[in-house]
Amino acid sequence: MDSIIPQLLTGLAGASSLFLVASGLTIIFGVTRIVNFSHGSLMMLGAYIGWSILTRLPRDPEWFVLGIIATVLATALIGVLLEMVVLRRVYRAPELFQLLATFGVVLILQDVTLWIWGPVELPLPRSRWLRGFVEIAGNRFPFYDLILIFVGPVVLGLLWLVMNRTRWGTLVRAATLDREMVAALGVDQRLLFTSVFALGAGLAGLGGVLSLPNSSANLHIDLSVITDAFVVVVVGGLGSLPGAFVASLLIGILQAFGIVLVPKITLVLVFLVMAVVLVFRPNGLMGRPQAEAREATVAAPVVRAAPRELRILGGIALLLAVAAPFFVGDYYLTVLTDACVAIVFAASLHFMMGPGGMASFGHAAWFGIGAYGAGLLAQWLGAPMPIGLLAAPISAGIVAALFGWFVVRLSGVYLSMLTLAFAQIVWAISFQWVEVTGGDNGLLGLWPPEWARDPSVYYWMALILSVAVALLLRRALYAPYGYALRAARDSVTRAQSIGLDVARLRMVALIIAGAACGLSGALFAYAKGGVFPTYISIPHSVEALLMVLLGGLQTMTGPIIGALVYTGLADILMRSTDLWRLVLGTVIVLLVVAFPEGIAGAARRLWLRGREA
Amino acid sequence: MLSVEGLNTHYGRAHILQGMQLRIGAGEVMVLLGRNGAGKSTTMKSIIGLVRPTSGRIFFDGQDIAGEEPHRIARRGLGYVPEDRRVFADLTVMENLEVGKQPAREGMRPWTPERLFELFPNLGRMRDRPGGRMSGGEQQMLTIARTLMGNPRLVLLDEPSEGLAPVIVEQMANAILALKDEGLTILLAEQNLHFAGGVADSATVVEKGRVVWSGSMAVLRADEAARTQYLAV
Amino acid sequence: MSVLVVQGLSKSFGGVQAVGDVSFAVAPGEMLALIGPNGAGKTTCFNMVGGQLRPDAGSVMLDGKPITGLGPRAIARHGVGRTFQITATFGSMTVRENVQMALLSHRQQIWQFWRPVAGRYVDEADALLARVGLEAQANRATGVLAYGDLKRLELAIALGNEPRLLLMDEPTAGMAPAERVGLMKLTRRLATERGVAVLFTEHDMDVVFDVSDRILVLNRGVLIAEGNGAAIRANPAVREIYLGTGATSGGH
């Protein structure tokens, strides 16, 4: 029991850092309605910039404070740049495209940071006063952690004062509710948005530099922090500062005790707490139902069957695909097999996201569950490939049903953030449960049986399966079920008033999407000969989003085109440059700015020009 | 004071305003009549800059403001009261007014919360109540008061009587007449002819994004044929 | 026998009573208007009947069966159709498909994954559309319809469920005066033909006095008057809190 108090204090210190990041995320979301994926990257930059500044300054406390202030200002400035160069151009784009653009920024900042500071993690040499201890209730407690514990409430208090006692704060709160109206009342929105972004970025930078003495500046901060911040913001309630604070305390303490008591499943524990909170309070502890941000509404395009010309084009493409093994080499055959996998991966996400209206930031979870399902069966029971390919969609479907049970009632952004958190849990299990999953080394030796070992044969099999799945999904979307799903997306009130069970429709969509995605995971695993935790990584989830959004949400052909374009693009990039993240990120940002409705959507508009929708 | 010439506005591919035009003199109260979807709201949103017109010109005090940012247009002295009230639900009455506040204008008595509470006594009794916890009529008064805090010289009022009890509509009419006495110029969009008839000097009838009739309210009242043809009343 | 019987309905929000002990009934084919100042509790009443809110006390009976506290979906299945103050339709579908969805749902054919929707119940959908005067627009996108036509479409969708009771929350809000009376006269015809009871809220006194059989007046959550148009118009309390002098509402 001796460890309770120190552990509690450690938890409180952790909570402070969490709050600094989460508060910035929540403020930025409130006003701009952008879920800023790159918020973790800003914290990472804060850590690196802080390291560069602090290692050049004398080590006295007053210089330390000065260095922190300089870092915060520098990060805020980077935030301003980011807002002016990227985000300002995408405010009118749909929510998910904005998210994609901020993920593009994550990729760019990864490579920029790597290029400036190198791959080695940079610990801050701690001066004597930073290493000091304080005696509390008979325990020696790190002095620096005490400082951290005080920073959280102080920042909360300051933010509260700014938000409630200044004109700027009043304007920010008004813009959170209806930014168009604020503009019509004579307030310069740009200035407001930029200043909000500066504040949020500055808070992230503060979080980054304050984390230095206890850890280091490293390249993993961005994605691990953004996951934690999402969890905190979701548990606390989007847009609520006190909510973010309470949730930070809850999660911070949970993590501190979890590490000691159940080190392997701390992440699972965090997820369970979040699940419980959301079952009882679907909008988080202190959040309220999200009002849609007001924008001029443009009528949603009507989904109609593909025009004849497109069907013919599709037929030709399919014929070419079937004949491919006769005229391309083995290397391109593997790329084409990857493309088949990508089609199912993207089409399954499109199914729940387009017609279902449930955007997932963690689609790779189902991919990984399918792959591990097949891999584990092969590893422990020696199951052959056909059994594995069958088990993959079943296992992913079952987990999707369990997951769906409590998420289908959640709305928009909450659901999306939760999918990301869930994917991180699955990833953590695959990574940490070494005895079963092989950890970082993965499951190896997962090869197709003799008859399918020839790359051409395996490719044909993948082609047949992916075309079949895509056609089945399409068929369901044109059947009453698919229409009902779309109806529930278009208008929940109307759907309920004609007797549709919205929650059940969504649940089934999630199961179908999960199962189909699971199959693609297994197909991929057998093609590569193994299963690895990277299958479930955040970048992989974002790939799925990218494919769907590239292709466009409103057409059924979209995800297929997106999958093909993305696979081709990624192949070229990976082989031609080391800075592929930088290039890919830039391409993403440019695409979002240029085609806010996706490639297929833009093509459709050109095609329909002059005709009524 | 305000003149709109050959204004075209699109939503996506839908052509909403098709050569819209109007002209309001200082101190005038003009009503835009027409059925829903005729383009009344779009005209107002185009003037205040919330919707960017595709072509055409909007002169306010002789300067072309078409295509400017909404906040710049608002600061020139144009006030906009939206059709569905849109109070800031979490903000108190006083905070709602604070958001609308802009510097005083030369030659005009600036609006203060106290002056506005004389005009809308109900609001004065609920200064610290959040906008979301007010009735529809109170919210409508708050949106007008909020816009007045910007000291506008011309106010665009989009369907202020919509969805309000008849007794509240009467209060609204009295408030508009009081504003007119202050010398404010008002462009009003309405479907309620009874209401419009009581406050407006002149009328412009809109159909499918263009003007089909315009003239003084007195002429419209006398012109039975025009009323039947365009307004079906 | 009444289609809808409401007894002693009450609801409070955070200690403030929004609706207190409201009782009324609607007969088949009858049009009952619910009027009152903004914030009088009309919408709260509506949402308790429609299942969006659970009443604190009281009962709601539809055709003699209790539906108190059921969710909106269950209440729809029991035969309550709705139109909304802000129109709610399926924007990514054509006008006909909107009605087809209501028909498919009513016939419990939603959970089908194979046979396409196209071609199902087309004749019935078109017949309903013809009934509300939208047959020429069946193939158009819902998003491009004029506002008045959207209201008619809502009516057709609601009828697809073969309702016993129609709840219409400010059905003519945002419509031009001429269209308003047209829509409500259409509703009147449909109600009479099919014996559907109609409960609606409305602020346009032309509409209320023109089409309703009976009027209920709600103030601060309590019923203060009930009767036909003439009786309500003559009621001094109603004049005082709601109707005013009639100067801006057409002399009512």
Short mmCIF file of C-alpha atoms in Angstrom, two decimals, chain B residues 11-212:
data_model
loop_
_atom_site.label_atom_id
_atom_site.label_comp_id
_atom_site.label_asym_id
_atom_site.label_seq_id
_atom_site.Cartn_x
_atom_site.Cartn_y
_atom_site.Cartn_z
CA TYR B 11 -26.12 27.25 -54.81
CA GLY B 12 -24.15 24.46 -56.43
CA ARG B 13 -25.74 24.28 -59.84
CA ALA B 14 -29.06 25.80 -58.79
CA HIS B 15 -29.47 29.34 -60.08
CA ILE B 16 -31.25 31.09 -57.19
CA LEU B 17 -31.00 34.80 -57.92
CA GLN B 18 -31.46 35.66 -61.57
CA GLY B 19 -30.77 39.33 -62.09
CA MET B 20 -32.16 40.53 -58.77
CA GLN B 21 -32.41 44.29 -58.33
CA LEU B 22 -33.61 46.75 -55.72
CA ARG B 23 -33.11 50.27 -54.47
CA ILE B 24 -33.79 51.59 -50.98
CA GLY B 25 -33.53 55.20 -49.93
CA ALA B 26 -32.34 56.34 -46.50
CA GLY B 27 -34.97 55.96 -43.79
CA GLU B 28 -37.18 53.78 -45.95
CA VAL B 29 -38.74 50.48 -44.85
CA MET B 30 -39.04 48.13 -47.78
CA VAL B 31 -40.55 44.68 -47.71
CA LEU B 32 -39.48 41.81 -49.96
CA LEU B 33 -42.48 39.64 -50.63
CA GLY B 34 -42.62 36.28 -52.34
CA ARG B 35 -43.09 32.62 -51.60
CA ASN B 36 -40.49 30.40 -49.96
CA GLY B 37 -37.63 29.67 -52.31
CA ALA B 38 -38.30 32.79 -54.35
CA GLY B 39 -34.93 34.17 -53.28
CA LYS B 40 -35.71 36.56 -50.42
CA SER B 41 -33.29 35.00 -47.95
CA THR B 42 -30.65 34.51 -50.62
CA THR B 43 -30.92 38.19 -51.53
CA MET B 44 -30.23 39.10 -47.92
CA LYS B 45 -27.39 36.62 -47.54
CA SER B 46 -25.86 37.90 -50.76
CA ILE B 47 -26.02 41.49 -49.54
CA ILE B 48 -24.38 40.72 -46.20
CA GLY B 49 -21.80 38.50 -47.93
CA LEU B 50 -22.66 35.13 -46.41
CA VAL B 51 -23.35 33.89 -49.92
CA ARG B 52 -20.99 35.01 -52.64
CA PRO B 53 -22.89 36.28 -55.66
CA THR B 54 -21.75 34.97 -59.05
CA SER B 55 -22.21 38.32 -60.73
CA GLY B 56 -23.90 41.66 -60.26
CA ARG B 57 -23.25 44.69 -58.11
CA ILE B 58 -24.34 45.81 -54.66
CA PHE B 59 -23.85 49.48 -53.85
CA PHE B 60 -23.97 50.60 -50.25
CA ASP B 61 -23.46 54.35 -49.92
CA GLY B 62 -22.15 54.40 -53.45
CA GLN B 63 -19.49 51.72 -52.92
CA ASP B 64 -19.64 48.30 -54.57
CA ILE B 65 -19.57 45.74 -51.74
CA ALA B 66 -20.41 42.61 -53.77
CA GLY B 67 -18.05 39.77 -52.88
CA GLU B 68 -16.59 41.40 -49.77
CA GLU B 69 -16.16 39.39 -46.56
CA PRO B 70 -19.25 39.48 -44.31
CA HIS B 71 -17.45 41.14 -41.41
CA ARG B 72 -16.26 44.00 -43.63
CA ILE B 73 -19.77 44.54 -44.97
CA ALA B 74 -21.19 44.46 -41.45
CA ARG B 75 -18.65 47.05 -40.30
CA ARG B 76 -19.76 49.38 -43.08
CA GLY B 77 -23.07 49.67 -41.24
CA LEU B 78 -25.16 46.82 -42.58
CA GLY B 79 -26.92 44.71 -39.98
CA TYR B 80 -28.33 41.25 -40.64
CA VAL B 81 -31.00 39.46 -38.61
CA PRO B 82 -31.29 35.86 -39.86
CA GLU B 83 -34.56 34.10 -40.44
CA ASP B 84 -34.29 31.33 -37.86
CA ARG B 85 -33.15 33.54 -34.98
CA ARG B 86 -29.78 31.90 -34.37
CA VAL B 87 -29.09 33.29 -30.91
CA PHE B 88 -25.95 31.92 -29.28
CA ALA B 89 -27.67 29.38 -27.08
CA ASP B 90 -24.97 29.02 -24.41
CA LEU B 91 -24.32 32.73 -24.11
CA THR B 92 -26.36 34.94 -21.83
CA VAL B 93 -28.41 37.86 -23.12
CA MET B 94 -25.61 40.26 -22.16
CA GLU B 95 -22.97 38.09 -23.84
CA ASN B 96 -25.06 37.80 -26.99
CA LEU B 97 -25.19 41.59 -27.10
CA GLU B 98 -21.44 41.78 -26.50
CA VAL B 99 -20.77 39.68 -29.61
CA GLY B 100 -22.74 42.15 -31.70
CA LYS B 101 -20.98 45.21 -30.29
CA GLN B 102 -19.14 47.45 -32.74
CA PRO B 103 -17.78 51.01 -32.39
CA ALA B 104 -20.23 53.91 -32.48
CA ARG B 105 -20.93 55.59 -35.78
CA GLU B 106 -20.62 59.30 -36.41
CA GLY B 107 -23.88 61.20 -36.29
CA MET B 108 -25.78 58.37 -34.61
CA ARG B 109 -26.73 57.83 -31.01
CA PRO B 110 -24.93 54.54 -30.21
CA TRP B 111 -26.99 51.60 -29.03
CA THR B 112 -26.30 50.35 -25.52
CA PRO B 113 -27.85 47.40 -23.73
CA GLU B 114 -29.86 49.86 -21.60
CA ARG B 115 -31.32 51.59 -24.64
CA LEU B 116 -32.18 48.24 -26.17
CA PHE B 117 -33.92 47.12 -23.00
CA GLU B 118 -36.19 50.15 -23.35
CA LEU B 119 -37.12 48.92 -26.80
CA PHE B 120 -37.48 45.28 -25.67
CA PRO B 121 -38.39 45.39 -21.98
CA ASN B 122 -38.59 41.58 -21.77
CA LEU B 123 -34.87 41.26 -22.44
CA GLY B 124 -33.99 43.59 -19.60
CA ARG B 125 -35.60 41.18 -17.15
CA MET B 126 -33.42 38.25 -18.23
CA ARG B 127 -29.91 39.66 -18.68
CA ASP B 128 -28.13 36.57 -17.41
CA ARG B 129 -30.34 33.97 -19.01
CA PRO B 130 -28.73 31.79 -21.71
CA GLY B 131 -30.19 32.37 -25.17
CA GLY B 132 -31.13 28.71 -25.43
CA ARG B 133 -33.53 29.00 -22.52
CA MET B 134 -35.68 31.77 -23.95
CA SER B 135 -38.94 31.47 -25.84
CA GLY B 136 -39.11 31.99 -29.59
CA GLY B 137 -40.38 35.53 -29.28
CA GLU B 138 -37.69 36.52 -26.79
CA GLN B 139 -35.03 34.99 -29.01
CA GLN B 140 -36.30 36.97 -31.98
CA MET B 141 -36.04 40.17 -29.96
CA LEU B 142 -32.55 39.23 -28.83
CA THR B 143 -31.32 38.68 -32.40
CA ILE B 144 -32.60 42.09 -33.41
CA ALA B 145 -31.06 43.72 -30.33
CA ARG B 146 -27.78 41.91 -30.97
CA THR B 147 -27.63 43.25 -34.52
CA LEU B 148 -28.44 46.78 -33.34
CA MET B 149 -25.39 46.65 -31.01
CA GLY B 150 -23.33 46.95 -34.19
CA ASN B 151 -24.91 50.40 -34.75
CA PRO B 152 -26.03 49.61 -38.28
CA ARG B 153 -27.57 52.21 -40.56
CA LEU B 154 -29.42 49.64 -42.60
CA VAL B 155 -30.89 46.44 -41.19
CA LEU B 156 -31.79 43.32 -43.15
CA LEU B 157 -34.61 41.57 -41.28
CA ASP B 158 -35.36 38.09 -42.54
CA GLU B 159 -38.91 36.98 -41.67
CA PRO B 160 -39.04 38.34 -38.13
CA SER B 161 -42.66 37.25 -37.68
CA GLU B 162 -42.14 33.62 -38.66
CA GLY B 163 -43.26 31.08 -36.08
CA LEU B 164 -44.32 33.68 -33.53
CA ALA B 165 -47.61 34.03 -31.71
CA PRO B 166 -49.84 36.81 -33.12
CA VAL B 167 -49.51 38.85 -29.96
CA ILE B 168 -45.69 38.77 -30.22
CA VAL B 169 -45.89 39.68 -33.91
CA GLU B 170 -47.71 42.83 -32.88
CA GLN B 171 -44.91 43.75 -30.49
CA MET B 172 -42.43 43.11 -33.27
CA ALA B 173 -44.29 45.45 -35.59
CA ASN B 174 -44.21 48.18 -32.94
CA ALA B 175 -40.48 47.68 -32.46
CA ILE B 176 -39.85 48.02 -36.19
CA LEU B 177 -41.86 51.24 -36.29
CA ALA B 178 -39.81 52.56 -33.37
CA LEU B 179 -36.60 51.77 -35.25
CA LYS B 180 -37.96 53.55 -38.28
CA ASP B 181 -38.55 56.62 -36.12
CA GLU B 182 -34.89 56.42 -35.11
CA GLY B 183 -34.07 56.93 -38.78
CA LEU B 184 -32.98 53.39 -39.53
CA THR B 185 -33.34 52.02 -43.06
CA ILE B 186 -34.90 48.56 -43.08
CA LEU B 187 -35.17 45.82 -45.68
CA LEU B 188 -37.66 43.26 -44.50
CA ALA B 189 -38.39 39.82 -45.95
CA GLU B 190 -41.88 38.62 -45.14
CA GLN B 191 -44.64 36.24 -46.08
CA ASN B 192 -47.10 37.74 -43.65
CA LEU B 193 -48.74 40.50 -45.67
CA HIS B 194 -50.80 41.71 -42.71
CA PHE B 195 -47.60 42.32 -40.80
CA ALA B 196 -45.68 43.83 -43.72
CA GLY B 197 -48.57 46.12 -44.59
CA GLY B 198 -48.43 47.70 -41.16
CA VAL B 199 -44.75 48.65 -41.23
CA ALA B 200 -43.46 48.99 -44.80
CA ASP B 201 -43.41 52.05 -47.06
CA SER B 202 -42.67 50.15 -50.23
CA ALA B 203 -42.74 46.59 -51.49
CA THR B 204 -40.79 44.45 -53.94
CA VAL B 205 -42.27 41.14 -55.03
CA VAL B 206 -39.80 38.40 -55.91
CA GLU B 207 -40.47 35.30 -57.94
CA LYS B 208 -37.87 32.75 -59.03
CA GLY B 209 -35.00 35.04 -58.16
CA ARG B 210 -36.13 38.14 -59.96
CA VAL B 211 -38.32 41.14 -59.27
CA VAL B 212 -41.82 40.90 -60.73
#
